[in-house]
Each structure stands twice: as C-alpha cells, then as structure tokens.
Tab-separated table of C-alpha atoms in Angstrom:
chain	number	residue	atom	x	y	z
A	1	MET	CA	-21.057	-23.243	93.627
A	2	ASN	CA	-20.070	-25.938	91.280
A	3	GLU	CA	-21.644	-24.304	88.183
A	4	TRP	CA	-20.260	-20.836	89.331
A	5	GLN	CA	-16.759	-22.027	89.667
A	6	GLN	CA	-16.962	-23.882	86.439
A	7	GLU	CA	-18.294	-20.870	84.528
A	8	ILE	CA	-15.561	-18.572	85.853
A	9	ILE	CA	-13.128	-21.135	84.568
A	10	LEU	CA	-14.623	-21.588	81.240
A	11	ASP	CA	-14.973	-17.814	80.734
A	12	SER	CA	-11.119	-17.391	81.362
A	13	ILE	CA	-10.335	-20.134	78.933
A	14	ALA	CA	-12.603	-18.488	76.323
A	15	GLU	CA	-10.854	-15.100	77.101
A	16	GLY	CA	-7.569	-16.862	76.111
A	17	GLU	CA	-6.357	-17.624	79.749
A	18	GLU	CA	-4.580	-20.616	80.435
A	19	CYS	CA	-6.718	-22.641	83.120
A	20	THR	CA	-7.186	-25.974	84.343
A	21	PRO	CA	-10.944	-27.016	84.322
A	22	LEU	CA	-12.009	-28.674	87.577
A	23	PRO	CA	-12.577	-32.357	87.330
A	24	ASP	CA	-16.090	-33.573	86.251
A	25	ASN	CA	-16.684	-35.138	89.713
A	26	ALA	CA	-15.277	-32.074	91.497
A	27	PHE	CA	-17.636	-30.923	94.361
A	28	CYS	CA	-16.811	-27.256	95.479
A	29	ILE	CA	-16.967	-26.832	99.270
A	30	CYS	CA	-15.536	-23.321	99.382
A	31	ALA	CA	-14.169	-20.553	97.437
A	32	LEU	CA	-11.511	-18.331	99.287
A	33	HIS	CA	-10.068	-15.364	97.494
A	34	GLY	CA	-11.724	-16.648	94.430
A	35	ASP	CA	-9.729	-20.012	94.493
A	36	PRO	CA	-12.083	-22.954	94.485
A	37	TRP	CA	-11.586	-25.689	97.135
A	38	PHE	CA	-13.124	-29.014	96.243
A	39	ILE	CA	-13.290	-32.575	96.811
A	40	ILE	CA	-13.401	-35.510	94.271
A	41	ALA	CA	-16.842	-36.857	94.754
A	42	ASN	CA	-16.572	-40.579	94.288
A	43	GLY	CA	-18.506	-42.048	97.061
A	44	GLN	CA	-15.784	-42.494	99.786
A	45	ASP	CA	-16.386	-41.633	103.418
A	46	ASP	CA	-13.471	-39.367	103.646
A	47	CYS	CA	-11.542	-37.728	101.130
A	48	CYS	CA	-8.615	-35.104	100.288
A	49	VAL	CA	-9.434	-31.604	99.905
A	50	TYR	CA	-7.887	-29.717	96.834
A	51	PHE	CA	-7.751	-26.389	95.537
A	52	LEU	CA	-7.132	-24.603	92.142
A	53	HIS	CA	-4.019	-22.270	92.872
A	54	GLU	CA	-4.455	-18.659	91.878
A	55	ASP	CA	-2.575	-19.286	88.817
A	56	CYS	CA	-5.612	-21.120	87.525
A	57	ILE	CA	-3.380	-23.911	86.402
A	58	THR	CA	-2.299	-25.748	89.444
A	59	ILE	CA	-4.252	-28.077	91.543
A	60	LYS	CA	-2.844	-28.599	94.965
A	61	GLU	CA	-3.826	-30.892	97.775
A	62	SER	CA	-4.726	-28.870	100.908
A	63	SER	CA	-5.640	-31.671	103.251
A	64	LYS	CA	-5.623	-35.456	103.495
A	65	SER	CA	-8.982	-35.376	105.107
A	66	ILE	CA	-12.130	-33.221	104.832
A	67	MET	CA	-12.493	-33.379	108.601
A	68	ASP	CA	-8.974	-32.166	109.082
A	69	TRP	CA	-9.746	-29.471	106.566
A	70	ILE	CA	-12.980	-28.303	108.249
A	71	GLU	CA	-11.027	-28.378	111.756
A	72	GLY	CA	-8.267	-26.136	110.060
A	73	PHE	CA	-10.872	-23.837	108.675
A	74	VAL	CA	-12.510	-23.411	112.252
A	75	GLU	CA	-9.219	-22.812	113.938
A	76	ASN	CA	-8.246	-20.169	111.426
A	77	ALA	CA	-11.685	-18.413	111.802
A	78	GLU	CA	-11.184	-18.516	115.501
A	79	TYR	CA	-7.821	-17.035	115.371
A	80	TRP	CA	-8.941	-14.015	113.233
A	81	ILE	CA	-12.269	-13.461	115.368
A	82	SER	CA	-10.128	-13.467	118.545
A	83	ARG	CA	-8.190	-10.634	116.864
A	84	GLY	CA	-11.402	-8.595	116.074
A	85	LEU	CA	-11.562	-9.435	112.460
A	86	ARG	CA	-14.927	-10.891	110.986
C-alpha cells in the first residue's frame, strides 16, 4: 500500500498537480476515498494517525493513538452495518 500511495502522489506531481509527498517513514494503514491514512513508523509502541487530505497538500492528524483510531474505525463500521450498508 505504501508503494501504491507514493506512486499516486508522484504521478500527480509529475502531471503538474501540487501534492505533498508522504514522509519517508510513513506506513500506510488505510486508504479511504483515495486519501491515505498513515502512521510515522519510528519504533514507538503507539503513535498518532495522520491522513493526506483530499486537496493532496494538507496532512492532518486524525487521532492521537492508533488504538483510538482503530476503535473509531470499528465504531463507524458497526454504525453503517447496523443501517444495512456494507
């Protein structure tokens, strides 16, 4: 997933779009609506989760903890599944 996300961003830059490359130590954990969600892999036990906003320029913090992000992801999935969306 890391290579795929980096390729998308580099292709956009090559086509003249203004994009922010992901940090070299980014580890992509998800892509939602094409936006990569990633952590900074630096050996910590827990870390913040970030995403590259749809403008392809702005990196935003999504969660202070990967466990909090996972719990939120599960809660969101349960919400939509309970409403019949899969």
